[in-house]
Amino acid sequence: MANKKVSYFYAPDASSYQLSETHPMVPERVNMTHELVQNYRMFPHMTIIKPHPATEEQLKRIHLPGYIDYLKKVSPLISNGLVDLYPCLQADDCPTFTGVYDYSASIVGASIACANRINHGRSNICINWAGGMHHAKRRFASGFCYANDIAAAILELLTCHRRVMYVDIDVHHGDGVEEFFYNTNRVMTISFHRHGNGFFPGTGSTAESGVGPGKDYAINVPLHKGITDDQYIFLYKNVLMKAMERFQPEALVMQMGADSVVGDKLGDFNLTNQGHANCLKHALTYNLPTIVLGGGGYSVKNVARTWTLETATILGLELDNKLPANSYFGHLPEDQNLIIPAIKMSNLNSMKEIKAVQNQVYEVLGRTEIAPSVPLQEPPLVPEDEMETA
């Protein structure tokens, strides 16, 4: 990308919370990434920005007012009589914790700021590693995600861009973002994810492709345990090239969940962090204004190394494989290497199956209108109780 202008958003407060003492989501992973990025001396190559939290009005643009009001009031000891209305906050995956509203507002504010900076032409790539909360729904939390910063950023981009493409390479299906835009052709959502055998969230088949004007603009690429770099990148590039050709987006949002990298506590793919980063590298070859967000990732040392490598990928920098000195040595691997290699593990993905999935996705894409001409206005958001699959 010529004249690359990269902005890096970092809100220290968003990384200071703890969902619970044993929760697999550890916000501190963003601080670890931040320190590695700093110690690799990448800061001079981009603009570092501390964003403001989202306002209550901005949060209520994407979530039902009652849910946001609940987040403002709730604490571990106070349910405010809304347990039945918002039961997910009482569950193990999305526990109530002190500061949940401020935590959510911080993440959403940074992603909205990314979109604003792109809309005003001040940056063409914006990074928010604390973002990527792709499971959050309009009226409740889900899958460790309390507020959907991605939907908020996409809505902001739509004020200046006719078509926005969302690409999700988290190991889990990007169900929350898909649902927000399930009935519009202004947003194409593409999710590459583990599917089947009860894997969370249990959605994301190729048949789930949108409704109404959004029919065939929700693209799902279901995969199985153990997929390798070669298989994943083969499918990823082919799907993305076809989608770009059909949809012709004006802006791109990338969700880079690191739980798809080998060794994750909740994921079971066999991708190296180099393979993961190569997916981002390919996306950037389309030279679109791009927001890069974090997402899942539950082996903290792997998350930090992956997002550090991907920051360098965005900047076009080559990093030494030996990690620089940092205050997280106790959390990082003994060999102190940046690169995470593949391991020997069962692979349930054959190339025949990979090509079959590709053909199914191509069938869906083939039914879309090429570069749908749409007005610059907000698309309607689909209430969860009106969701349906194709």
PDB file of N, CA and C in Angstrom, residues 35-78:
ATOM      1  N   GLU A  35       3.881  -4.349  24.902  1.00  0.00           N
ATOM      2  CA  GLU A  35       5.286  -4.245  25.315  1.00  0.00           C
ATOM      3  C   GLU A  35       6.216  -4.856  24.274  1.00  0.00           C
ATOM      4  N   LEU A  36       5.832  -5.981  23.691  1.00  0.00           N
ATOM      5  CA  LEU A  36       6.674  -6.579  22.653  1.00  0.00           C
ATOM      6  C   LEU A  36       6.762  -5.677  21.429  1.00  0.00           C
ATOM      7  N   VAL A  37       5.640  -5.092  21.036  1.00  0.00           N
ATOM      8  CA  VAL A  37       5.637  -4.165  19.890  1.00  0.00           C
ATOM      9  C   VAL A  37       6.561  -2.982  20.180  1.00  0.00           C
ATOM     10  N   GLN A  38       6.479  -2.468  21.391  1.00  0.00           N
ATOM     11  CA  GLN A  38       7.332  -1.344  21.778  1.00  0.00           C
ATOM     12  C   GLN A  38       8.808  -1.749  21.795  1.00  0.00           C
ATOM     13  N   ASN A  39       9.111  -2.921  22.377  1.00  0.00           N
ATOM     14  CA  ASN A  39      10.504  -3.328  22.523  1.00  0.00           C
ATOM     15  C   ASN A  39      11.123  -3.806  21.218  1.00  0.00           C
ATOM     16  N   TYR A  40      10.288  -4.148  20.250  1.00  0.00           N
ATOM     17  CA  TYR A  40      10.786  -4.410  18.902  1.00  0.00           C
ATOM     18  C   TYR A  40      10.977  -3.104  18.115  1.00  0.00           C
ATOM     19  N   ARG A  41      10.750  -1.984  18.770  1.00  0.00           N
ATOM     20  CA  ARG A  41      10.954  -0.640  18.220  1.00  0.00           C
ATOM     21  C   ARG A  41      10.058  -0.368  17.002  1.00  0.00           C
ATOM     22  N   MET A  42       8.800  -0.754  17.112  1.00  0.00           N
ATOM     23  CA  MET A  42       7.848  -0.501  16.025  1.00  0.00           C
ATOM     24  C   MET A  42       7.090   0.814  16.173  1.00  0.00           C
ATOM     25  N   PHE A  43       7.113   1.408  17.359  1.00  0.00           N
ATOM     26  CA  PHE A  43       6.342   2.626  17.585  1.00  0.00           C
ATOM     27  C   PHE A  43       6.668   3.760  16.609  1.00  0.00           C
ATOM     28  N   PRO A  44       7.942   4.004  16.264  1.00  0.00           N
ATOM     29  CA  PRO A  44       8.239   5.119  15.347  1.00  0.00           C
ATOM     30  C   PRO A  44       7.618   4.962  13.954  1.00  0.00           C
ATOM     31  N   HIS A  45       7.156   3.767  13.621  1.00  0.00           N
ATOM     32  CA  HIS A  45       6.630   3.507  12.292  1.00  0.00           C
ATOM     33  C   HIS A  45       5.120   3.715  12.198  1.00  0.00           C
ATOM     34  N   MET A  46       4.495   4.120  13.284  1.00  0.00           N
ATOM     35  CA  MET A  46       3.041   4.323  13.260  1.00  0.00           C
ATOM     36  C   MET A  46       2.644   5.381  14.278  1.00  0.00           C
ATOM     37  N   THR A  47       1.407   5.845  14.172  1.00  0.00           N
ATOM     38  CA  THR A  47       0.874   6.823  15.113  1.00  0.00           C
ATOM     39  C   THR A  47       0.227   6.080  16.273  1.00  0.00           C
ATOM     40  N   ILE A  48       0.665   6.378  17.492  1.00  0.00           N
ATOM     41  CA  ILE A  48       0.140   5.710  18.688  1.00  0.00           C
ATOM     42  C   ILE A  48      -0.945   6.600  19.279  1.00  0.00           C
ATOM     43  N   ILE A  49      -2.141   6.031  19.492  1.00  0.00           N
ATOM     44  CA  ILE A  49      -3.287   6.818  19.939  1.00  0.00           C
ATOM     45  C   ILE A  49      -3.940   6.152  21.144  1.00  0.00           C
ATOM     46  N   LYS A  50      -4.222   6.950  22.166  1.00  0.00           N
ATOM     47  CA  LYS A  50      -5.008   6.482  23.302  1.00  0.00           C
ATOM     48  C   LYS A  50      -6.447   6.938  23.080  1.00  0.00           C
ATOM     49  N   PRO A  51      -7.353   6.011  22.787  1.00  0.00           N
ATOM     50  CA  PRO A  51      -8.729   6.400  22.436  1.00  0.00           C
ATOM     51  C   PRO A  51      -9.577   6.718  23.657  1.00  0.00           C
ATOM     52  N   HIS A  52     -10.676   7.421  23.404  1.00  0.00           N
ATOM     53  CA  HIS A  52     -11.664   7.677  24.448  1.00  0.00           C
ATOM     54  C   HIS A  52     -12.651   6.504  24.508  1.00  0.00           C
ATOM     55  N   PRO A  53     -13.231   6.243  25.662  1.00  0.00           N
ATOM     56  CA  PRO A  53     -14.271   5.197  25.737  1.00  0.00           C
ATOM     57  C   PRO A  53     -15.481   5.585  24.895  1.00  0.00           C
ATOM     58  N   ALA A  54     -16.218   4.600  24.445  1.00  0.00           N
ATOM     59  CA  ALA A  54     -17.463   4.874  23.744  1.00  0.00           C
ATOM     60  C   ALA A  54     -18.444   5.545  24.695  1.00  0.00           C
ATOM     61  N   THR A  55     -19.280   6.415  24.161  1.00  0.00           N
ATOM     62  CA  THR A  55     -20.326   7.034  24.967  1.00  0.00           C
ATOM     63  C   THR A  55     -21.496   6.065  25.128  1.00  0.00           C
ATOM     64  N   GLU A  56     -22.355   6.364  26.069  1.00  0.00           N
ATOM     65  CA  GLU A  56     -23.556   5.548  26.249  1.00  0.00           C
ATOM     66  C   GLU A  56     -24.398   5.546  24.973  1.00  0.00           C
ATOM     67  N   GLU A  57     -24.482   6.689  24.317  1.00  0.00           N
ATOM     68  CA  GLU A  57     -25.248   6.783  23.063  1.00  0.00           C
ATOM     69  C   GLU A  57     -24.650   5.874  21.994  1.00  0.00           C
ATOM     70  N   GLN A  58     -23.329   5.842  21.899  1.00  0.00           N
ATOM     71  CA  GLN A  58     -22.680   4.978  20.905  1.00  0.00           C
ATOM     72  C   GLN A  58     -22.925   3.507  21.199  1.00  0.00           C
ATOM     73  N   LEU A  59     -22.898   3.133  22.480  1.00  0.00           N
ATOM     74  CA  LEU A  59     -23.155   1.746  22.848  1.00  0.00           C
ATOM     75  C   LEU A  59     -24.598   1.351  22.557  1.00  0.00           C
ATOM     76  N   LYS A  60     -25.523   2.285  22.761  1.00  0.00           N
ATOM     77  CA  LYS A  60     -26.932   1.991  22.512  1.00  0.00           C
ATOM     78  C   LYS A  60     -27.277   2.023  21.031  1.00  0.00           C
ATOM     79  N   ARG A  61     -26.361   2.457  20.224  1.00  0.00           N
ATOM     80  CA  ARG A  61     -26.556   2.373  18.770  1.00  0.00           C
ATOM     81  C   ARG A  61     -26.471   0.923  18.296  1.00  0.00           C
ATOM     82  N   ILE A  62     -25.701   0.111  19.016  1.00  0.00           N
ATOM     83  CA  ILE A  62     -25.520  -1.280  18.604  1.00  0.00           C
ATOM     84  C   ILE A  62     -26.196  -2.279  19.540  1.00  0.00           C
ATOM     85  N   HIS A  63     -26.450  -1.875  20.781  1.00  0.00           N
ATOM     86  CA  HIS A  63     -27.076  -2.781  21.752  1.00  0.00           C
ATOM     87  C   HIS A  63     -28.376  -2.177  22.280  1.00  0.00           C
ATOM     88  N   LEU A  64     -29.286  -3.030  22.713  1.00  0.00           N
ATOM     89  CA  LEU A  64     -30.545  -2.541  23.250  1.00  0.00           C
ATOM     90  C   LEU A  64     -30.283  -1.705  24.503  1.00  0.00           C
ATOM     91  N   PRO A  65     -31.012  -0.570  24.649  1.00  0.00           N
ATOM     92  CA  PRO A  65     -30.773   0.313  25.803  1.00  0.00           C
ATOM     93  C   PRO A  65     -30.840  -0.402  27.142  1.00  0.00           C
ATOM     94  N   GLY A  66     -31.790  -1.353  27.289  1.00  0.00           N
ATOM     95  CA  GLY A  66     -31.908  -2.054  28.562  1.00  0.00           C
ATOM     96  C   GLY A  66     -30.670  -2.851  28.905  1.00  0.00           C
ATOM     97  N   TYR A  67     -30.032  -3.425  27.898  1.00  0.00           N
ATOM     98  CA  TYR A  67     -28.812  -4.203  28.132  1.00  0.00           C
ATOM     99  C   TYR A  67     -27.674  -3.286  28.573  1.00  0.00           C
ATOM    100  N   ILE A  68     -27.517  -2.144  27.906  1.00  0.00           N
ATOM    101  CA  ILE A  68     -26.449  -1.208  28.287  1.00  0.00           C
ATOM    102  C   ILE A  68     -26.707  -0.647  29.675  1.00  0.00           C
ATOM    103  N   ASP A  69     -27.960  -0.322  29.982  1.00  0.00           N
ATOM    104  CA  ASP A  69     -28.284   0.155  31.330  1.00  0.00           C
ATOM    105  C   ASP A  69     -27.925  -0.898  32.376  1.00  0.00           C
ATOM    106  N   TYR A  70     -28.152  -2.152  32.040  1.00  0.00           N
ATOM    107  CA  TYR A  70     -27.808  -3.247  32.942  1.00  0.00           C
ATOM    108  C   TYR A  70     -26.300  -3.326  33.164  1.00  0.00           C
ATOM    109  N   LEU A  71     -25.527  -3.216  32.089  1.00  0.00           N
ATOM    110  CA  LEU A  71     -24.067  -3.255  32.224  1.00  0.00           C
ATOM    111  C   LEU A  71     -23.572  -2.132  33.136  1.00  0.00           C
ATOM    112  N   LYS A  72     -24.231  -0.977  33.086  1.00  0.00           N
ATOM    113  CA  LYS A  72     -23.811   0.164  33.907  1.00  0.00           C
ATOM    114  C   LYS A  72     -24.073  -0.098  35.388  1.00  0.00           C
ATOM    115  N   LYS A  73     -25.101  -0.864  35.691  1.00  0.00           N
ATOM    116  CA  LYS A  73     -25.524  -1.040  37.083  1.00  0.00           C
ATOM    117  C   LYS A  73     -24.974  -2.299  37.738  1.00  0.00           C
ATOM    118  N   VAL A  74     -24.703  -3.305  36.927  1.00  0.00           N
ATOM    119  CA  VAL A  74     -24.432  -4.621  37.494  1.00  0.00           C
ATOM    120  C   VAL A  74     -23.055  -4.693  38.153  1.00  0.00           C
ATOM    121  N   SER A  75     -22.948  -5.547  39.135  1.00  0.00           N
ATOM    122  CA  SER A  75     -21.681  -5.853  39.792  1.00  0.00           C
ATOM    123  C   SER A  75     -21.747  -7.311  40.214  1.00  0.00           C
ATOM    124  N   PRO A  76     -20.638  -7.895  40.647  1.00  0.00           N
ATOM    125  CA  PRO A  76     -20.692  -9.306  41.079  1.00  0.00           C
ATOM    126  C   PRO A  76     -21.697  -9.582  42.179  1.00  0.00           C
ATOM    127  N   LEU A  77     -22.044  -8.544  42.960  1.00  0.00           N
ATOM    128  CA  LEU A  77     -22.956  -8.746  44.082  1.00  0.00           C
ATOM    129  C   LEU A  77     -24.365  -8.233  43.818  1.00  0.00           C
ATOM    130  N   ILE A  78     -24.552  -7.530  42.691  1.00  0.00           N
ATOM    131  CA  ILE A  78     -25.849  -6.912  42.415  1.00  0.00           C
ATOM    132  C   ILE A  78     -26.319  -7.322  41.032  1.00  0.00           C
TER     133      ILE A  78
END
